[in-house]
PDB file of N, CA, C and O in Angstrom:
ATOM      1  N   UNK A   1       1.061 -11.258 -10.665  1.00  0.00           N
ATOM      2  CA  UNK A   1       2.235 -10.494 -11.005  1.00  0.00           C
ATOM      3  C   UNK A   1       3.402 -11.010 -10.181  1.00  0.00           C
ATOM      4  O   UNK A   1       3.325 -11.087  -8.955  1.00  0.00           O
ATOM      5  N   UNK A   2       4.757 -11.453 -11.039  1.00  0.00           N
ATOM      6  CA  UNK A   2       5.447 -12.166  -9.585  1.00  0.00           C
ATOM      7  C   UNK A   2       6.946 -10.648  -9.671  1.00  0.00           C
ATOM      8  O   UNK A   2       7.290  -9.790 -10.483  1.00  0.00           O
ATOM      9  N   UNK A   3       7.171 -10.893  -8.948  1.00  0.00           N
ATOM     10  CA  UNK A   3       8.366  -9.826  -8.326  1.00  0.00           C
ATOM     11  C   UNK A   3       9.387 -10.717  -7.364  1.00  0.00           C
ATOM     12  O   UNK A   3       9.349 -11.906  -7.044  1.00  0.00           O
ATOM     13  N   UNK A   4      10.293  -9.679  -7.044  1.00  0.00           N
ATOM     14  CA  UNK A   4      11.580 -10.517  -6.395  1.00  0.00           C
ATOM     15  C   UNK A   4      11.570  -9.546  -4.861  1.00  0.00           C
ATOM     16  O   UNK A   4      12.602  -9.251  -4.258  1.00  0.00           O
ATOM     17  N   UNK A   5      10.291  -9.187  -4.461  1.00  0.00           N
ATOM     18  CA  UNK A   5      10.411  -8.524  -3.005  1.00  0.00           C
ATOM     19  C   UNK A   5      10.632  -9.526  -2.548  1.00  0.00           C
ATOM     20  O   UNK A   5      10.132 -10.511  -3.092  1.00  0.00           O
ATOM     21  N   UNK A   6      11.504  -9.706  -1.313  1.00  0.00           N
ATOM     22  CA  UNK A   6      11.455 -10.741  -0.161  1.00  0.00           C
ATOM     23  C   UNK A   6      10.001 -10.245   0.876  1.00  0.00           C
ATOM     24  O   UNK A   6       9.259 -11.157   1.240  1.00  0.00           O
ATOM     25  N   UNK A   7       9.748  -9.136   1.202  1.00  0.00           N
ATOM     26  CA  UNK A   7       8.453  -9.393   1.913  1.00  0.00           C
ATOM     27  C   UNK A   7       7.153  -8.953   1.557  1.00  0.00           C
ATOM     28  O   UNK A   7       6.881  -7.765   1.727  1.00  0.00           O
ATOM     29  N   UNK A   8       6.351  -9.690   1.113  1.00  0.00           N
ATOM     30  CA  UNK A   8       5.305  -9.385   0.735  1.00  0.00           C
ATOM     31  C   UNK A   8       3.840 -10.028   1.643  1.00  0.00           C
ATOM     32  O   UNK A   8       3.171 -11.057   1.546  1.00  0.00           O
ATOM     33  N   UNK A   9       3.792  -8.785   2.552  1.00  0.00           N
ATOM     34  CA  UNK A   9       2.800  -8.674   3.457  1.00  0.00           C
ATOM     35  C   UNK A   9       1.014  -8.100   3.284  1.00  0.00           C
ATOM     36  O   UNK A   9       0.698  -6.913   3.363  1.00  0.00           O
ATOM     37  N   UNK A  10       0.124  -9.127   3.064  1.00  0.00           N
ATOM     38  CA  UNK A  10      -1.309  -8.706   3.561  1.00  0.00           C
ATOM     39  C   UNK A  10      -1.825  -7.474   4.199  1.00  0.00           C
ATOM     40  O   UNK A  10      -1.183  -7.322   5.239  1.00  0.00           O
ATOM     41  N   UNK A  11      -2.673  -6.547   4.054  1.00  0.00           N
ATOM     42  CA  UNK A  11      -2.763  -5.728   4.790  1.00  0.00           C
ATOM     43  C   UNK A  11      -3.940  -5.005   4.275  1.00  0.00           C
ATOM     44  O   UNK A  11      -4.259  -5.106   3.090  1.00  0.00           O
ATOM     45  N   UNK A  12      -4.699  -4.169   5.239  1.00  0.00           N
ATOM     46  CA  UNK A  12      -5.784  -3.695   5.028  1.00  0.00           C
ATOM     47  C   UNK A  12      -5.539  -2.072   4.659  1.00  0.00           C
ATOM     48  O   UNK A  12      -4.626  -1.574   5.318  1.00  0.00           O
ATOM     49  N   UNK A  13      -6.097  -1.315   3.866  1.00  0.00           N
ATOM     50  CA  UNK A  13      -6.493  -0.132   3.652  1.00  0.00           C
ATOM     51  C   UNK A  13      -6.868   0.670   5.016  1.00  0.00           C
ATOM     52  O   UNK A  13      -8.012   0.256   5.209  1.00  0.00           O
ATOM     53  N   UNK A  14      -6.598   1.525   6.020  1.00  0.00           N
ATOM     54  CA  UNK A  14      -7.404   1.999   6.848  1.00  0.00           C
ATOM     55  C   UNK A  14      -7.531   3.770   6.579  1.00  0.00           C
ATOM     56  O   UNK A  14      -8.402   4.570   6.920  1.00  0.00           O
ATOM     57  N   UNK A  15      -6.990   3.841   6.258  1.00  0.00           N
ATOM     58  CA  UNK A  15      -6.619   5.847   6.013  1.00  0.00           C
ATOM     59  C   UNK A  15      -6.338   6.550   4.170  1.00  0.00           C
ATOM     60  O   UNK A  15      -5.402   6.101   3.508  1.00  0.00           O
ATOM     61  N   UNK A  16      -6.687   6.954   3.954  1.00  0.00           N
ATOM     62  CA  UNK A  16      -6.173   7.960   2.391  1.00  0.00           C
ATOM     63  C   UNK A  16      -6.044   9.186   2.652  1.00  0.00           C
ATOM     64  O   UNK A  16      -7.021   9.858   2.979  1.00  0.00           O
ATOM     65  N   UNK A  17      -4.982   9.628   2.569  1.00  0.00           N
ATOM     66  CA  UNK A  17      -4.877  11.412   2.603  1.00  0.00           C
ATOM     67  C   UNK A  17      -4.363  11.971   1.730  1.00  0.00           C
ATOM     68  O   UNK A  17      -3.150  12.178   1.685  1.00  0.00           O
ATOM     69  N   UNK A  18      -5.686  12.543   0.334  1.00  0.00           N
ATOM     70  CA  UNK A  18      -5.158  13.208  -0.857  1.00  0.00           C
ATOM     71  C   UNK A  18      -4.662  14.820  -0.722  1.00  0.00           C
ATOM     72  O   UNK A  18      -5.040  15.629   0.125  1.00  0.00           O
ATOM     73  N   UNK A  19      -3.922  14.984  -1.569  1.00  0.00           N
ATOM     74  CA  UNK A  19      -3.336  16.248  -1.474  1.00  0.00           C
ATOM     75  C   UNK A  19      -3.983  16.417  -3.272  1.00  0.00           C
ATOM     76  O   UNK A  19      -4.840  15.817  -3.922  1.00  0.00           O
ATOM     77  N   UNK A  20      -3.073  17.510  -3.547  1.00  0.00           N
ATOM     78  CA  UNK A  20      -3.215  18.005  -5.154  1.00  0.00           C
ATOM     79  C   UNK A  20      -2.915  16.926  -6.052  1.00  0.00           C
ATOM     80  O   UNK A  20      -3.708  16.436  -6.857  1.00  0.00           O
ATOM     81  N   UNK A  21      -1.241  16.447  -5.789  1.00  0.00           N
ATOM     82  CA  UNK A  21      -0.548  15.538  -6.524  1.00  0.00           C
ATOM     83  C   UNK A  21      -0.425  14.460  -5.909  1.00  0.00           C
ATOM     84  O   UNK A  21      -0.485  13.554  -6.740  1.00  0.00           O
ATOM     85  N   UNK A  22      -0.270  14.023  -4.784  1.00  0.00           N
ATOM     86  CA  UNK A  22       0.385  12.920  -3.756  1.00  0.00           C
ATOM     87  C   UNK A  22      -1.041  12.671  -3.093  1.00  0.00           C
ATOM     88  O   UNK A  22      -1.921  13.528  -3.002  1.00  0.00           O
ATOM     89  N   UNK A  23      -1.136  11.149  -2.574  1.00  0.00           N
ATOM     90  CA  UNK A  23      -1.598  10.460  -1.747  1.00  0.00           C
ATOM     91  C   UNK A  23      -1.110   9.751  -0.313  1.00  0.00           C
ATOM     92  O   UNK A  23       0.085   9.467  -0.396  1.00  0.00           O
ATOM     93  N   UNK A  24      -1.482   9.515   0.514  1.00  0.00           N
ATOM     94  CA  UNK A  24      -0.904   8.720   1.685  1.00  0.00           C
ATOM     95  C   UNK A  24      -1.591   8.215   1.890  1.00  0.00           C
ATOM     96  O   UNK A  24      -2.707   8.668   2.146  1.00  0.00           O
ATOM     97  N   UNK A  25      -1.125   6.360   1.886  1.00  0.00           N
ATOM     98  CA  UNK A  25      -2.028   5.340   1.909  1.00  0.00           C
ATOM     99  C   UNK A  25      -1.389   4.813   3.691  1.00  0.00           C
ATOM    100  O   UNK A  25      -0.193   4.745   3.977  1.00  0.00           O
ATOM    101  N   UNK A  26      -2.404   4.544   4.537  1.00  0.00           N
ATOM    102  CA  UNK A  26      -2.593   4.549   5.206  1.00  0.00           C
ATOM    103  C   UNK A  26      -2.853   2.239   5.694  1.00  0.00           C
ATOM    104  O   UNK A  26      -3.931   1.684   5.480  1.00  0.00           O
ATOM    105  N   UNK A  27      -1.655   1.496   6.271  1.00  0.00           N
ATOM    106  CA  UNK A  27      -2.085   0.497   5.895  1.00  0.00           C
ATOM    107  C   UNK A  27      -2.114  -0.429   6.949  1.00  0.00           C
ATOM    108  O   UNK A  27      -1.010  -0.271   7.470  1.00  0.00           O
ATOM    109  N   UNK A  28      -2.826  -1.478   7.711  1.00  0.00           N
ATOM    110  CA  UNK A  28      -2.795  -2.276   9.025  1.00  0.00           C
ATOM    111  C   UNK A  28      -2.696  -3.590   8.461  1.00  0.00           C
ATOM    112  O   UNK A  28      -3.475  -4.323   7.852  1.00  0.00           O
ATOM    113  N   UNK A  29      -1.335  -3.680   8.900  1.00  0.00           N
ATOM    114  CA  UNK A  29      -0.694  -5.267   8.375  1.00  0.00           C
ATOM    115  C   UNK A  29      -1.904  -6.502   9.342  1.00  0.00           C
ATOM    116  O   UNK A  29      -2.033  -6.553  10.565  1.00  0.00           O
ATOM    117  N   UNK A  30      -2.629  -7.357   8.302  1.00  0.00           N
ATOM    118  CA  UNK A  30      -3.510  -8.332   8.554  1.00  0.00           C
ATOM    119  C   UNK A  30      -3.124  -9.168  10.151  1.00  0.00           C
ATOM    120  O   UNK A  30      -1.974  -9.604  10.202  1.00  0.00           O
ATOM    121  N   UNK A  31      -3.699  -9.321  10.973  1.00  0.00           N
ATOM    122  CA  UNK A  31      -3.972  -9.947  12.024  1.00  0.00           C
ATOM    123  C   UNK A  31      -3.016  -9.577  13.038  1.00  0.00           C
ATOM    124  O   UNK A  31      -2.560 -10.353  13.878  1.00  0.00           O
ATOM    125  N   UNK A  32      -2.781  -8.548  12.938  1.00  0.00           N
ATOM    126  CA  UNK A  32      -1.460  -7.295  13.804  1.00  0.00           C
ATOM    127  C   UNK A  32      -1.974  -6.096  13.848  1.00  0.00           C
ATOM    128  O   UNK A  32      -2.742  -5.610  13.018  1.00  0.00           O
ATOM    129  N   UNK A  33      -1.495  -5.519  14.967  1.00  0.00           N
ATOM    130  CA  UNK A  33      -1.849  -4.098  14.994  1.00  0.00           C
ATOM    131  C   UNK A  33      -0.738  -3.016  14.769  1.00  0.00           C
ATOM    132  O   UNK A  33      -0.768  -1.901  15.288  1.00  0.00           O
ATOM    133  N   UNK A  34       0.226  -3.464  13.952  1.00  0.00           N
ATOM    134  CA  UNK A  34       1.416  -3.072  12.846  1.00  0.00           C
ATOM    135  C   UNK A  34       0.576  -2.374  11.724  1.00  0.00           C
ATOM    136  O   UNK A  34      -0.238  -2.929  10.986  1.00  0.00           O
ATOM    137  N   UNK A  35       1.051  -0.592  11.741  1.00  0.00           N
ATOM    138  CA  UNK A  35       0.772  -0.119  10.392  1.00  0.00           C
ATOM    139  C   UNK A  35       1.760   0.708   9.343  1.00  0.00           C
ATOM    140  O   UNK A  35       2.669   1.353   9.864  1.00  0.00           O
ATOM    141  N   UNK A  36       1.678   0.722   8.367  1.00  0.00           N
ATOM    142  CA  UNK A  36       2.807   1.550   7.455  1.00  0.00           C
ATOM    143  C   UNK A  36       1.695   2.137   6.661  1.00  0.00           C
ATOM    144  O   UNK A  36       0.466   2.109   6.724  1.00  0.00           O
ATOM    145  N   UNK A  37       2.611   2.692   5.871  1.00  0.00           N
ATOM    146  CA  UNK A  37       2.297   4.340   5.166  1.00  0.00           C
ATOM    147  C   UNK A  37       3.041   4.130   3.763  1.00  0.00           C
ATOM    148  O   UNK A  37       4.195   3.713   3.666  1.00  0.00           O
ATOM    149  N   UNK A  38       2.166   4.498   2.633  1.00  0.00           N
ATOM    150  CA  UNK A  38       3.109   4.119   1.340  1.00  0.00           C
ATOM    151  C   UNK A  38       2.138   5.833   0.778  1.00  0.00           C
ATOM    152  O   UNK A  38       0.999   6.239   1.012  1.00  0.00           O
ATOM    153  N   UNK A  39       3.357   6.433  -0.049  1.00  0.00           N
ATOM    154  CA  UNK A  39       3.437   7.742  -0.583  1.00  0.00           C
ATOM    155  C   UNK A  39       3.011   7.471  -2.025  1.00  0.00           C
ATOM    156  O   UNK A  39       3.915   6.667  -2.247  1.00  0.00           O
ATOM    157  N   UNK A  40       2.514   7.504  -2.877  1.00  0.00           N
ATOM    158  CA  UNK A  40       1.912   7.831  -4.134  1.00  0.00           C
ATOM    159  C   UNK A  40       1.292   8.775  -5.101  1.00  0.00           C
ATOM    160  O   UNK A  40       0.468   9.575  -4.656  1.00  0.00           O
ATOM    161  N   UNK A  41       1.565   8.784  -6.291  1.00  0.00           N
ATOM    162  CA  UNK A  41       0.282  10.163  -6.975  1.00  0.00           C
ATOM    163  C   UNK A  41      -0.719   9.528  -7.018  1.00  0.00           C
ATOM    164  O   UNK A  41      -0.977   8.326  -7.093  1.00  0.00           O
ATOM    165  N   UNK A  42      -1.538  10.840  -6.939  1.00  0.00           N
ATOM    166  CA  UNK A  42      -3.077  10.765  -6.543  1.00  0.00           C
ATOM    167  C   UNK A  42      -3.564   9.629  -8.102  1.00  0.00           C
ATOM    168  O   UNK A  42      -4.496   8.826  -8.093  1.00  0.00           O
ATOM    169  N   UNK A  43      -2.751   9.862  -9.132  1.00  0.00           N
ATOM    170  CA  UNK A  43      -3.355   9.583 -10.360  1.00  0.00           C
ATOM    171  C   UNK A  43      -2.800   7.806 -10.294  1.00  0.00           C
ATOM    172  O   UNK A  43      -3.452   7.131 -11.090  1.00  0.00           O
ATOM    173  N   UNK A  44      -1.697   6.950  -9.465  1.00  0.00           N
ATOM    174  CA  UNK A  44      -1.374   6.049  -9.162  1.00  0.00           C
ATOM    175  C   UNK A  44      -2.922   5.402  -8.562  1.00  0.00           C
ATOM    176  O   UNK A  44      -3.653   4.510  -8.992  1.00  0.00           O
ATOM    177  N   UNK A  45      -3.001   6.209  -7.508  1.00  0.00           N
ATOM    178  CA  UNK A  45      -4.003   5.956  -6.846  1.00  0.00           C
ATOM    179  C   UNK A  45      -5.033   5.582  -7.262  1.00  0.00           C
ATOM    180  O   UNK A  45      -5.677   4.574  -6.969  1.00  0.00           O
ATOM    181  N   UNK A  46      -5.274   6.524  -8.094  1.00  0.00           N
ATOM    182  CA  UNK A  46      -6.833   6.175  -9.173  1.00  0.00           C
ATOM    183  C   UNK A  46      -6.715   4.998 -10.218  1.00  0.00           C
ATOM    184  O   UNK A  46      -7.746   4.407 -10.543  1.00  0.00           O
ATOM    185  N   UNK A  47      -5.257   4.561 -10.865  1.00  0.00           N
ATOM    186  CA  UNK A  47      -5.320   3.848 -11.453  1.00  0.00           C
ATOM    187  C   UNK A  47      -5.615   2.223 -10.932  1.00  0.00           C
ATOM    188  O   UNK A  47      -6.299   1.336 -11.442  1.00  0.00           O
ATOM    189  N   UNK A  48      -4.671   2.259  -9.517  1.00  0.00           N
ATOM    190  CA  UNK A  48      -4.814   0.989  -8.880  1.00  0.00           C
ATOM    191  C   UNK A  48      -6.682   0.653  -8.141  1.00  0.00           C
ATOM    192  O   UNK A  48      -7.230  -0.405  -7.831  1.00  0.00           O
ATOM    193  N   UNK A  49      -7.045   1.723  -8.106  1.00  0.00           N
ATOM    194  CA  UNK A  49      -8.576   1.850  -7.607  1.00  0.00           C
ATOM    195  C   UNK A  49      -8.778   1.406  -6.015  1.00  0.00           C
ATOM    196  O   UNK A  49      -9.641   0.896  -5.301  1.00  0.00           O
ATOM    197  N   UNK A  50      -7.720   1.816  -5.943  1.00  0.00           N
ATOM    198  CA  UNK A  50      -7.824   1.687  -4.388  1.00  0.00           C
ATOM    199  C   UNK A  50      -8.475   2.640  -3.043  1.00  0.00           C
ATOM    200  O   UNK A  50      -8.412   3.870  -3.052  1.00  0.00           O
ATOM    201  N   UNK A  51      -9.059   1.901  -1.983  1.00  0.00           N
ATOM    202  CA  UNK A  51     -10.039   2.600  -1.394  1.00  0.00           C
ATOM    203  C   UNK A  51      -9.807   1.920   0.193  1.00  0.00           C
ATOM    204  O   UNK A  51      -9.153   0.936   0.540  1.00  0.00           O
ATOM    205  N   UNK A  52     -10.518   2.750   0.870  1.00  0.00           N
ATOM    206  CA  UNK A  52     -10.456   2.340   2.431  1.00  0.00           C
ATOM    207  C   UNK A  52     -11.453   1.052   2.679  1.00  0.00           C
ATOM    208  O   UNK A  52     -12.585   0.833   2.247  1.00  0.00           O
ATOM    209  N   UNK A  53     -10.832   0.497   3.303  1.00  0.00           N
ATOM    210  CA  UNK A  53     -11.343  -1.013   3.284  1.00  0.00           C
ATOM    211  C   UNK A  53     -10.433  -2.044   2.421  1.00  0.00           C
ATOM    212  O   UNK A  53     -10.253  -3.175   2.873  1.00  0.00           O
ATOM    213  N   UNK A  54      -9.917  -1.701   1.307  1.00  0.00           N
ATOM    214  CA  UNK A  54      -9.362  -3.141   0.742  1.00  0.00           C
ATOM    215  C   UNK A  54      -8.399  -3.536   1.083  1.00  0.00           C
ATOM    216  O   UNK A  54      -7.466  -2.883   1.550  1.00  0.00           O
ATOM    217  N   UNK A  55      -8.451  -4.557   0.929  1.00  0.00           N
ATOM    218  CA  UNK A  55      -7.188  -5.639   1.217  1.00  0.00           C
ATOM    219  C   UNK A  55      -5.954  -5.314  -0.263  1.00  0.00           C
ATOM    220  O   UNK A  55      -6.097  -5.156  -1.475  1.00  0.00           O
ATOM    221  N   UNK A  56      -4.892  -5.336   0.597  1.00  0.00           N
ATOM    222  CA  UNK A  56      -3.638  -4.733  -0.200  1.00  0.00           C
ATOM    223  C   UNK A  56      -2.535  -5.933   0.336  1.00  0.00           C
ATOM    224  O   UNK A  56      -2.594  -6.632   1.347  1.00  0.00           O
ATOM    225  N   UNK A  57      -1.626  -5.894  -0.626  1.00  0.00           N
ATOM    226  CA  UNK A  57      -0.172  -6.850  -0.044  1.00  0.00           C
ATOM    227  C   UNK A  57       0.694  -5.705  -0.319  1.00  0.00           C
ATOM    228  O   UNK A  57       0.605  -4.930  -1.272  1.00  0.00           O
ATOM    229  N   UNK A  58       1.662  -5.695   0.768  1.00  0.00           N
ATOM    230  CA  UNK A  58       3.016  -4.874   1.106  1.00  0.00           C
ATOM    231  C   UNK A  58       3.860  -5.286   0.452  1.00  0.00           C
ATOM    232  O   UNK A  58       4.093  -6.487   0.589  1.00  0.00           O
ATOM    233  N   UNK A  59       4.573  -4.618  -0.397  1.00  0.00           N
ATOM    234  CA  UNK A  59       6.234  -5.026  -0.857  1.00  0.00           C
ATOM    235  C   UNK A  59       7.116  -3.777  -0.531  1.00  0.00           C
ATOM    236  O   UNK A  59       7.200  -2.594  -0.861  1.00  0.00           O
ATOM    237  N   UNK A  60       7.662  -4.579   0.208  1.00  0.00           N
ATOM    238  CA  UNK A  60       8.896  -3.494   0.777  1.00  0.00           C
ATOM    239  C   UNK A  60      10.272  -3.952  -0.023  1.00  0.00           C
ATOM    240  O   UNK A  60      10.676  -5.101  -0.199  1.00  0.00           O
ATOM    241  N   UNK A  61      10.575  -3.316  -0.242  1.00  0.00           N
ATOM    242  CA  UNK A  61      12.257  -3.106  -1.361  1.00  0.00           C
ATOM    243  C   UNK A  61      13.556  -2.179  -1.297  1.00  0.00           C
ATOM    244  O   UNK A  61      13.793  -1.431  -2.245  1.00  0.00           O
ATOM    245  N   UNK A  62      13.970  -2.202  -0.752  1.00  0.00           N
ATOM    246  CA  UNK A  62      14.760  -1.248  -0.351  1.00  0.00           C
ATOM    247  C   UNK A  62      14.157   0.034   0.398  1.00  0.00           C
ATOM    248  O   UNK A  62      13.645  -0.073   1.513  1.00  0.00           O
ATOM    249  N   UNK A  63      14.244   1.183  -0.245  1.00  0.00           N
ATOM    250  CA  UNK A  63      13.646   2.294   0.619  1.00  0.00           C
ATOM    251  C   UNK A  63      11.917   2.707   0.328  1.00  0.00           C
ATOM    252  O   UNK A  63      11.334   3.453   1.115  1.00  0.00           O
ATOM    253  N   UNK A  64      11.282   2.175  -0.777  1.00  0.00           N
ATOM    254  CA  UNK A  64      10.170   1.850  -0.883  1.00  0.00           C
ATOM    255  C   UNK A  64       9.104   1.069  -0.728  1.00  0.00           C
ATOM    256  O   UNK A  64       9.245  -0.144  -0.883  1.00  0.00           O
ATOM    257  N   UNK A  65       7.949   1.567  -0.423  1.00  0.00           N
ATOM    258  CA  UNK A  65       6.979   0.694   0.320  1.00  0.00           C
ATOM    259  C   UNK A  65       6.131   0.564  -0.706  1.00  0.00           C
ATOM    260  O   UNK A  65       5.656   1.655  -1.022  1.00  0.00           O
ATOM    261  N   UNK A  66       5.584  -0.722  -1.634  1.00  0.00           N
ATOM    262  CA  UNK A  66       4.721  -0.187  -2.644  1.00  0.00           C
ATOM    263  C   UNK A  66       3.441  -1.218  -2.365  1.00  0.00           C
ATOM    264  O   UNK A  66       3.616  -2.090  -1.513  1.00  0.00           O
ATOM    265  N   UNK A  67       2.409  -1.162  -2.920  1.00  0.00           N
ATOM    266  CA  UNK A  67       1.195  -1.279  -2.485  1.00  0.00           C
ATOM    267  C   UNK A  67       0.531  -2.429  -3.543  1.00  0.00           C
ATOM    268  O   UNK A  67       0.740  -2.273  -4.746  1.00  0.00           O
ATOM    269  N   UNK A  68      -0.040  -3.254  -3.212  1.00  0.00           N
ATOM    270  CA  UNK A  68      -0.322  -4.040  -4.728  1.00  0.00           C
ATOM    271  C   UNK A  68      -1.921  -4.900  -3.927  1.00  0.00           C
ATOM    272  O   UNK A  68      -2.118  -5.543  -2.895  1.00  0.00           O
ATOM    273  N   UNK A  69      -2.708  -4.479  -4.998  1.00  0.00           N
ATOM    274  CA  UNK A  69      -4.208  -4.949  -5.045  1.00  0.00           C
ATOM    275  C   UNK A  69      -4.048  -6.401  -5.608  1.00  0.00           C
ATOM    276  O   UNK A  69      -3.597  -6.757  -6.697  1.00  0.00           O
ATOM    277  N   UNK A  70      -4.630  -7.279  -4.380  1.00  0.00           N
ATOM    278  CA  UNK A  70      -4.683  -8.686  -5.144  1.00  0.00           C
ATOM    279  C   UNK A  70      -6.039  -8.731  -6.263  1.00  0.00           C
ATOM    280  O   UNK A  70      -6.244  -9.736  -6.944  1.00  0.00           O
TER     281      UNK A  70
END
């Protein structure tokens, strides 16, 4: 999938915290002990199939942090 983020960072899954509607993905940028936090619906969540442990790349874009499964 190509996009026009300028940073698109590696990073591991370490945390999920579901609520009703919303998720908090929980994330440790690869070979750093740098972590961020990306906000989502739970039903985002389920679609991308994402889980603790996987490897994720960061795109940061203005005021959003979004999450993308290689």
């Amino acid at each position: 999938m190509k996009h026009n983020a300028r940073n698109d960072l590696p990073a591991t899954i370490i945390a999920i915290r579901l609520g009703d509607v919303m998720a908090q993905v929980d994330v440790e940028l690869v070979g750093t002990s740098y972590r961020m936090s990306s906000v989502m619906t739970v039903d985002s969540l389920d679609e991308l199939g994402l889980a603790e442990g996987d490897t994720v790349r960061v795109l940061a874009k203005a005021v959003n942090v979004l999450l993308m499964k290689p």
